[in-house]
Coordinates of C-alpha atoms and ligand atoms in Angstrom, one line a residue:
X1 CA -17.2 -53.8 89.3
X2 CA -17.4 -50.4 88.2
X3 CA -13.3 -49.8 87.5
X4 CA -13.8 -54.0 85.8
X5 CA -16.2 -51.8 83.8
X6 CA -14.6 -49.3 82.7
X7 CA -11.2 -51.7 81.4
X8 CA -13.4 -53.6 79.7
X9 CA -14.9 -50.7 78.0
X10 CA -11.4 -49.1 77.3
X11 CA -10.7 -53.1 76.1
X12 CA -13.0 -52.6 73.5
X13 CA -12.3 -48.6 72.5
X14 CA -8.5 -49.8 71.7
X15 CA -9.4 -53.2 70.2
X16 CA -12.0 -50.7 68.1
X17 CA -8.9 -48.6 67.1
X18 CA -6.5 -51.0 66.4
X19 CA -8.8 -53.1 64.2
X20 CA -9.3 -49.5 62.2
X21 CA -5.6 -48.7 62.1
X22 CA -5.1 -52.2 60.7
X23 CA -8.1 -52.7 58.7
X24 CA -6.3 -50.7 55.6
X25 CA -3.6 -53.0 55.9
X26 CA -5.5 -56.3 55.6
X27 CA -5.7 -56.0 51.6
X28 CA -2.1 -55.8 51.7
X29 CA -1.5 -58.8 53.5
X30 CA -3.7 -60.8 51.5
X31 CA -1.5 -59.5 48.7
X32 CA 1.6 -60.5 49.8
X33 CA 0.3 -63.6 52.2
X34 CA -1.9 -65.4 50.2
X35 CA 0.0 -68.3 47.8
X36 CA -2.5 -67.8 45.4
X37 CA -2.0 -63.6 44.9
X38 CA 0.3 -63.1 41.8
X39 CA 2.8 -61.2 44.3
X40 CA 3.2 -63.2 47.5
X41 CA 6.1 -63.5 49.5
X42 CA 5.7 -67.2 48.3
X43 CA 6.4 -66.5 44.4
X44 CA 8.8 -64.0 45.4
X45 CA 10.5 -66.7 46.7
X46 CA 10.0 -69.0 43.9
X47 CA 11.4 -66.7 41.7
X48 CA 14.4 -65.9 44.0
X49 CA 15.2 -69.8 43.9
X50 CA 14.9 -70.2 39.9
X51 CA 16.9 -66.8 39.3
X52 CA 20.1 -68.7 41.9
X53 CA 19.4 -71.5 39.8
X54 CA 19.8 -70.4 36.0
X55 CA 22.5 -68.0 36.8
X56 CA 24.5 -71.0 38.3
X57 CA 23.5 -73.5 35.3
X58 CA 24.7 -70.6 33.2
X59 CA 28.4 -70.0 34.4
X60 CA 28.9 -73.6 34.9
X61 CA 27.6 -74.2 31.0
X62 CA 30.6 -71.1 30.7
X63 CA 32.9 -73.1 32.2
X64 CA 33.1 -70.2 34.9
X65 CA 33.2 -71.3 39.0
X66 CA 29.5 -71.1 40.4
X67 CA 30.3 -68.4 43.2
X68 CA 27.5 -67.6 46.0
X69 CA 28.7 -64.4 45.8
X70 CA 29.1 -63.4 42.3
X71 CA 25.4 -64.8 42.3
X72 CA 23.5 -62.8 45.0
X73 CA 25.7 -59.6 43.3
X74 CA 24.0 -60.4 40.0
X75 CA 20.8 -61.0 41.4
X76 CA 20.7 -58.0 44.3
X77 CA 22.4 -55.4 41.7
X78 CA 23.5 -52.3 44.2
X79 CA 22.2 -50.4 41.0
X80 CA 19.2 -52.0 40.8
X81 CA 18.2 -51.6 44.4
X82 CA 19.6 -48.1 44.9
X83 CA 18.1 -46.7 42.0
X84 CA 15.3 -43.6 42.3
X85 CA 12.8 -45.9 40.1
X86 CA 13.3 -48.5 42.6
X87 CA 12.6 -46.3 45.6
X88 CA 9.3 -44.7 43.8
X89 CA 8.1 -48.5 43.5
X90 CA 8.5 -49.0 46.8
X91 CA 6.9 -46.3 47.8
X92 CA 3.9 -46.8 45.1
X93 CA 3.9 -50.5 46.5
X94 CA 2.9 -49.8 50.3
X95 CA 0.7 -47.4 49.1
X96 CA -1.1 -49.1 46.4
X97 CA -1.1 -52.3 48.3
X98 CA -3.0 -50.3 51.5
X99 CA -5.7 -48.4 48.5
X100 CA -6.1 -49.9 46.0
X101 CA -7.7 -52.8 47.1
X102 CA -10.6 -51.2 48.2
X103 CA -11.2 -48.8 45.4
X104 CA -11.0 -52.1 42.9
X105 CA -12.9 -54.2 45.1
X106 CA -16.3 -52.0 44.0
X107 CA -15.4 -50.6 40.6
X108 CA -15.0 -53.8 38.7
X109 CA -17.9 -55.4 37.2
X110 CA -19.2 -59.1 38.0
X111 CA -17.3 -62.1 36.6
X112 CA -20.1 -64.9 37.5
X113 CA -23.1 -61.8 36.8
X114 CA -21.8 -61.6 33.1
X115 CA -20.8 -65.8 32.5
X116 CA -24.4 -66.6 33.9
X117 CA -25.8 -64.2 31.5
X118 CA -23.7 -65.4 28.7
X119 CA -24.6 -68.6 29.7
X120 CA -28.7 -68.2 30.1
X121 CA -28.4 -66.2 26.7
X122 CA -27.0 -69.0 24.5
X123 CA -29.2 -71.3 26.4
X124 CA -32.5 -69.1 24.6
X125 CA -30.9 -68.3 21.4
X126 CA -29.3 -72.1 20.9
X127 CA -31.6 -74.0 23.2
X128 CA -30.3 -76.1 26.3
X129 CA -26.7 -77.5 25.2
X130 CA -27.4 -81.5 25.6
X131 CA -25.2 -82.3 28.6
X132 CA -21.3 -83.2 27.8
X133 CA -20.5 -86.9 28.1
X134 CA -17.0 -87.3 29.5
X135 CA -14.8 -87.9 32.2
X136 CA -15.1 -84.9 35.1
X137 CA -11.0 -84.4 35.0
X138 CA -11.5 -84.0 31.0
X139 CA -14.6 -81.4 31.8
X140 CA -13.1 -80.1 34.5
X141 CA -10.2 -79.8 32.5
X142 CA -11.4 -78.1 29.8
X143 CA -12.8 -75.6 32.4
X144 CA -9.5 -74.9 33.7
X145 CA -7.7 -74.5 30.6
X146 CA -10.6 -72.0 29.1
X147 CA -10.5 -69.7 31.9
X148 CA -7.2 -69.5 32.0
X149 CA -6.9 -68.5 28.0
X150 CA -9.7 -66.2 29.2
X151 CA -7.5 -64.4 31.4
X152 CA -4.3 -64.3 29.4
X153 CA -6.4 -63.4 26.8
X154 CA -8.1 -60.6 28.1
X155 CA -4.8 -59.1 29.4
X156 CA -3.4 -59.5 26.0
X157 CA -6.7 -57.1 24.4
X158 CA -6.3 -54.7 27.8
X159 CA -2.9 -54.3 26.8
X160 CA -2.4 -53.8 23.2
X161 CA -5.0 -51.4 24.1
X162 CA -3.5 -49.4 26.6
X163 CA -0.4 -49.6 23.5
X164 CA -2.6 -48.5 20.8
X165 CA -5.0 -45.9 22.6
X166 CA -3.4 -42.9 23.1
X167 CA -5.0 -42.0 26.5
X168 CA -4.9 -45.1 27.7
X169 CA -1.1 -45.2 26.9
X170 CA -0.8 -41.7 29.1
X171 CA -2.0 -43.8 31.7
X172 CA -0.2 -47.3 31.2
X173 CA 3.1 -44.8 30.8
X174 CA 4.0 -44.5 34.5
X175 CA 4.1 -48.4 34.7
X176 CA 7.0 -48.2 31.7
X177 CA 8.6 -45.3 32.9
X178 CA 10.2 -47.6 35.7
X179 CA 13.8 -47.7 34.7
X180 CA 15.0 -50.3 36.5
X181 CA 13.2 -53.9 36.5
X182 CA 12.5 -55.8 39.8
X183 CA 9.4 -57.2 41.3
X184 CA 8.3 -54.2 42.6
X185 CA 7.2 -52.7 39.2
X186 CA 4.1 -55.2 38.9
X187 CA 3.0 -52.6 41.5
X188 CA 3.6 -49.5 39.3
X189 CA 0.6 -49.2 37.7
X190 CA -1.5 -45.8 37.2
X191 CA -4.7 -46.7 39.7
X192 CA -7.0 -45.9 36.4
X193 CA -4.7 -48.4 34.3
X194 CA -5.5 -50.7 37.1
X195 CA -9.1 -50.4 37.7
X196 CA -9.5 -50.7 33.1
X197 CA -7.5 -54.0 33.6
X198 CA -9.7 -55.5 36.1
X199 CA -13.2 -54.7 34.3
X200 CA -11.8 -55.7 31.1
X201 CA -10.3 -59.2 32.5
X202 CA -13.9 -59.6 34.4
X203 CA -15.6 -58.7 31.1
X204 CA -13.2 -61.3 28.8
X205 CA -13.5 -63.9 31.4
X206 CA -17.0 -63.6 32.3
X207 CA -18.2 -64.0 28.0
X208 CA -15.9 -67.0 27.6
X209 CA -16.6 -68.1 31.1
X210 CA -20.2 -68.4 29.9
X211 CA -19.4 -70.0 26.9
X212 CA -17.4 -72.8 29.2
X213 CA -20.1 -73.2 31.1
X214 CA -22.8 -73.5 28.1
X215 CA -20.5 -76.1 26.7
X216 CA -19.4 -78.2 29.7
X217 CA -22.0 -77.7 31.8
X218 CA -22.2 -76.6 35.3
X219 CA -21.1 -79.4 36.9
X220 CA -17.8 -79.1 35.3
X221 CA -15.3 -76.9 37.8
X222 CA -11.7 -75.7 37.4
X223 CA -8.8 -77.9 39.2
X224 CA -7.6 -74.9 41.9
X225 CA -5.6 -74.6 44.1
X226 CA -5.0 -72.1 47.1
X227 CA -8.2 -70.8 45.2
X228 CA -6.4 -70.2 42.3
X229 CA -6.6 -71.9 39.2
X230 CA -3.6 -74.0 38.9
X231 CA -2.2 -73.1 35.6
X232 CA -2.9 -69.5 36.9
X233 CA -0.4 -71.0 39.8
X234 CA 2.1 -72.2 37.4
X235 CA 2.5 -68.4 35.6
X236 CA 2.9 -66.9 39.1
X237 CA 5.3 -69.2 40.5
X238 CA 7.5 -70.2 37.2
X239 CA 8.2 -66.1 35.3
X240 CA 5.5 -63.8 36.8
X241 CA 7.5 -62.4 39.3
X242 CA 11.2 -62.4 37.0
X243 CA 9.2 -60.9 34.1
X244 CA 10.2 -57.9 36.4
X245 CA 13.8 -58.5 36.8
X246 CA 17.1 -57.8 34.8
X247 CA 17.7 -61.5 34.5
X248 CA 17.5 -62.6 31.8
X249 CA 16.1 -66.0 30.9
X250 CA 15.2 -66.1 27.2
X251 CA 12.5 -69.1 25.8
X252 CA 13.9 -69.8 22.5
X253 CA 12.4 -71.8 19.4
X254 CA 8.6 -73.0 19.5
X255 CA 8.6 -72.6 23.7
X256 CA 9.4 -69.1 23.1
X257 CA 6.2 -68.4 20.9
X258 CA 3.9 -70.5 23.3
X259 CA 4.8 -68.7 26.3
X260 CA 5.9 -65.6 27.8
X261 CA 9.8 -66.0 29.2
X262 CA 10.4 -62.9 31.5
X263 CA 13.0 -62.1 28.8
X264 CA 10.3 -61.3 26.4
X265 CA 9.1 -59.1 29.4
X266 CA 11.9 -57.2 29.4
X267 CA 12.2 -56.5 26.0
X268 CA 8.5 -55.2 26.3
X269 CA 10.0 -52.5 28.3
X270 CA 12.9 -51.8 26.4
X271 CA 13.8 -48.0 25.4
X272 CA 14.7 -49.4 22.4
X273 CA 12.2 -48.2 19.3
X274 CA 12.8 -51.4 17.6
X275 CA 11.0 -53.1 20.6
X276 CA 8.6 -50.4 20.9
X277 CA 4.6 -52.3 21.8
X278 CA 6.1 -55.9 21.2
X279 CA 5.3 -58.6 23.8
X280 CA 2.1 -57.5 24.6
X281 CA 1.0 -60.7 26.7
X282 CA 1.3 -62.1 30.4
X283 CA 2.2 -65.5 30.1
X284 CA 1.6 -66.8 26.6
X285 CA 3.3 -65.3 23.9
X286 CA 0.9 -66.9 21.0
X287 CA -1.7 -63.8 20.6
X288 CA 1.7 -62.1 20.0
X289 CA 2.7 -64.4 17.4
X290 CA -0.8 -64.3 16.1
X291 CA -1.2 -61.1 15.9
X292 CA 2.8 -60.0 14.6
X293 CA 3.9 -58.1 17.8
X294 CA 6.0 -60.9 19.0
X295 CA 9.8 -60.8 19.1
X296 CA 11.8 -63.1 20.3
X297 CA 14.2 -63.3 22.7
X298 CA 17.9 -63.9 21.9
X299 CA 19.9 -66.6 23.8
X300 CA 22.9 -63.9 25.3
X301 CA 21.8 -60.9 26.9
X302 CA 21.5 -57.9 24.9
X303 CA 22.2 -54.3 26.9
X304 CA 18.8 -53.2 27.0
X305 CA 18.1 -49.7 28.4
X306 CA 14.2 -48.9 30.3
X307 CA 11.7 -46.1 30.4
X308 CA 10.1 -43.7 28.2
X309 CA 10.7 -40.1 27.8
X310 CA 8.9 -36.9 27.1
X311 CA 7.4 -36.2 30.7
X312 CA 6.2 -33.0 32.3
X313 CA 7.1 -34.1 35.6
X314 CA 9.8 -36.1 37.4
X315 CA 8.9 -40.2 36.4
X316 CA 9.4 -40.9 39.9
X317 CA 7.5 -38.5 41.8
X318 CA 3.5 -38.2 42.7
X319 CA 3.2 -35.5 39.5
X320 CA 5.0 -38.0 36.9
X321 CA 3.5 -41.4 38.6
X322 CA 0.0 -40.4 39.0
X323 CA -1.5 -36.8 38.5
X324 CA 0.2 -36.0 35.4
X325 CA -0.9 -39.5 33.3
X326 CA -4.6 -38.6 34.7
X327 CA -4.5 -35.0 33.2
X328 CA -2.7 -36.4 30.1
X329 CA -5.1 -39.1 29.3
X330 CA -7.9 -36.1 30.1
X331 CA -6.4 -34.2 27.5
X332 CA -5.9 -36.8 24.8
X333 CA -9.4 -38.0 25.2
X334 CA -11.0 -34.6 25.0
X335 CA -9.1 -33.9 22.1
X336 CA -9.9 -37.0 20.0
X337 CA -13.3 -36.9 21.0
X338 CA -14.2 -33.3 21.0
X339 CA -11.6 -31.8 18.4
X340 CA -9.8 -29.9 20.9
X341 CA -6.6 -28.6 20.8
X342 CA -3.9 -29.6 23.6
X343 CA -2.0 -26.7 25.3
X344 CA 2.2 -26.8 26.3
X345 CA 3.4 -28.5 28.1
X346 CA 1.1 -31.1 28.0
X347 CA 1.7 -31.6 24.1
X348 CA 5.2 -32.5 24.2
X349 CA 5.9 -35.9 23.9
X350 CA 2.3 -36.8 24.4
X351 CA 1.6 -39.9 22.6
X352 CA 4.9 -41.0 21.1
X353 CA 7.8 -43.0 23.2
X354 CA 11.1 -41.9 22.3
X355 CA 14.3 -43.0 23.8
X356 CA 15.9 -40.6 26.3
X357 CA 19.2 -40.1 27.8
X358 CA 19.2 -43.4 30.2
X359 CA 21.5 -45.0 31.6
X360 CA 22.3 -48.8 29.8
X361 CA 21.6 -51.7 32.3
X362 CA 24.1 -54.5 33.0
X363 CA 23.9 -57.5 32.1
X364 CA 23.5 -59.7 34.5
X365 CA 26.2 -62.6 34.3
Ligands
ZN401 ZN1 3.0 -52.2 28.3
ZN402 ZN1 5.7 -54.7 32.8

């Protein structure tokens, strides 16, 4: 009895330690397991099957052989994969995936807390709204599309923010100073840049959120799926994943300034000064057209180069990825706010992008 005892108690010890060696890691497999996260296996895959298939549509269209091989060449580039940026966003992958989580989860501010304030407030100042008549898939509808121009929205204002701010550009600089595009880069993000986009998307959401819910009532709910709303779905599974990539798929003509191809992603990230803060949404491109920062796509793929230069520290190392933009951004916002003066080295190439010496990417045929 006593030695059943004592296994059960060692049973429990190492079911104790397991559960917190693998506790760290359950974020990340929510992350990459759940359909509904914007980089799951799933979309990954989605995107792997939609690259095979324009690259295929393109050199038969070229009159060129469609060759297996030629096509997981263009799409696994040896210089793609091999390349130091890609390595660092590896690396800044596991561990953001195992970190991050957590620090978010408690740092960003309410979603439903701000909407049902929004909500109670226009209810006092405009009196209650007299309930919608309608069908519930038009409501419903309605719902859906709102929050999902709430979110696209929202990441559109967090963005040209983190263009036009200085400090916040310090800090949304390690995610452009990725020189190479694949998947992997929607994970380098500075853990500040991170944690501004999450409050600012639960902010945005949460006001026009309440608004919805004013309007349409609270009966009306979004169409979701996997928990997700499903023209959310649609943006991860069709060009949220490619908008990281080196292929190039271009939306031309009126598609082109309605949504986001990942070719207008690309030139987002372009070395290029004449693409400099262009682009500047997820997965419509009409606040860009609104607002003059769109540019369009063209149909061949130009030779773009990626990255940003002026850096204290190596792009790819802990310095360059994430103390340095910290300090930076510290620096900037003390001196705009408080007059002060920035000291070398930090001054050099502070605020402004310039090109640097990098290395032209293919294009991928
Ligand atoms: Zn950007
Ligand atoms: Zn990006």
């Amino acid at each position: 009895m006593a030695f059943r005892q004592l296994t059960l108690g060692q049973g429990v010890a190492r079911l104790t330690i397991i559960e917190t060696l693998v506790s760290p890691l359950r974020p990340a497999a929510a992350t990459l397991l759940q359909p509904a996260s914007i980089s799951s296996i799933y979309s990954l895959g989605a995107a792997l099957m939609i690259a095979f298939a324009w690259l295929a549509l393109r050199r038969r269209r070229r009159g060129r052989p469609v060759v297996v091989k030629a096509l997981v060449r263009a799409i696994f580039s040896r210089r793609v994969l091999l390349h130091r940026s890609t390595f660092a966003d590896l690396a800044y992958c596991v561990i953001g995936l195992a970190t991050l989580g957590a620090i978010i989860g408690w740092a960003v501010v309410s979603t439903s807390w701000i909407s049902d304030g929004v909500a109670a407030f226009l209810t006092r100042c405009l009196g209650p709204h007299p309930e919608p008549h309608g069908p519930d898939f038009v409501l419903n509808g309605a719902r859906t599309l709102a929050l999902f121009l709430a979110y696209d929205l929202g990441f559109f204002i967090d963005h040209t923010l983190k263009h036009r701010i200085p400090a916040l550009w310090e800090l949304h600089k390690a995610h452009h100073s990725a020189e190479v595009l694949t998947p992997l880069v929607n994970f380098r993000v500075h853990p500040l840049d991170s944690l501004i986009l999450a409050n600012n998307l639960a902010l945005i959401i949460g006001l026009i959120g309440g608004a919805a819910q004013y309007a349409l009532g609270r009966q009306a709910m979004s169409f979701t799926l996997f928990d997700q709303n499903v023209l959310m779905l649609l943006y991860i599974y069709l060009t949220a994943q490619l908008q990281h990539s080196e292929i190039w798929i271009p939306f031309t003509g009126v598609w082109g300034r309605v949504f986001m191809s990942p070719a207008h992603h690309q030139l987002h990230h372009s070395a290029d000064p004449a693409h400099f803060n262009c682009n500047l949404g997820a997965s419509l491109a009409i606040w860009d057209w609104l607002m003059g920062s769109l540019r369009m796509p063209s149909v061949e793929p130009p030779r773009l180069a990626f990255g940003v230069s002026g850096h204290t520290h190596d792009p790819h190392g802990v310095m360059g990825l994430v103390v340095d933009p910290a300090i930076k951004a510290l620096i900037v916002l003390c001196r705009q706010l408080f007059g002060m003066g920035a000291r070398e080295p930090y001054l050099q190439g502070l605020t402004q992008r310039r090109p640097g010496n990098l290395a032209k990417s293919e294009s991928v045929e």
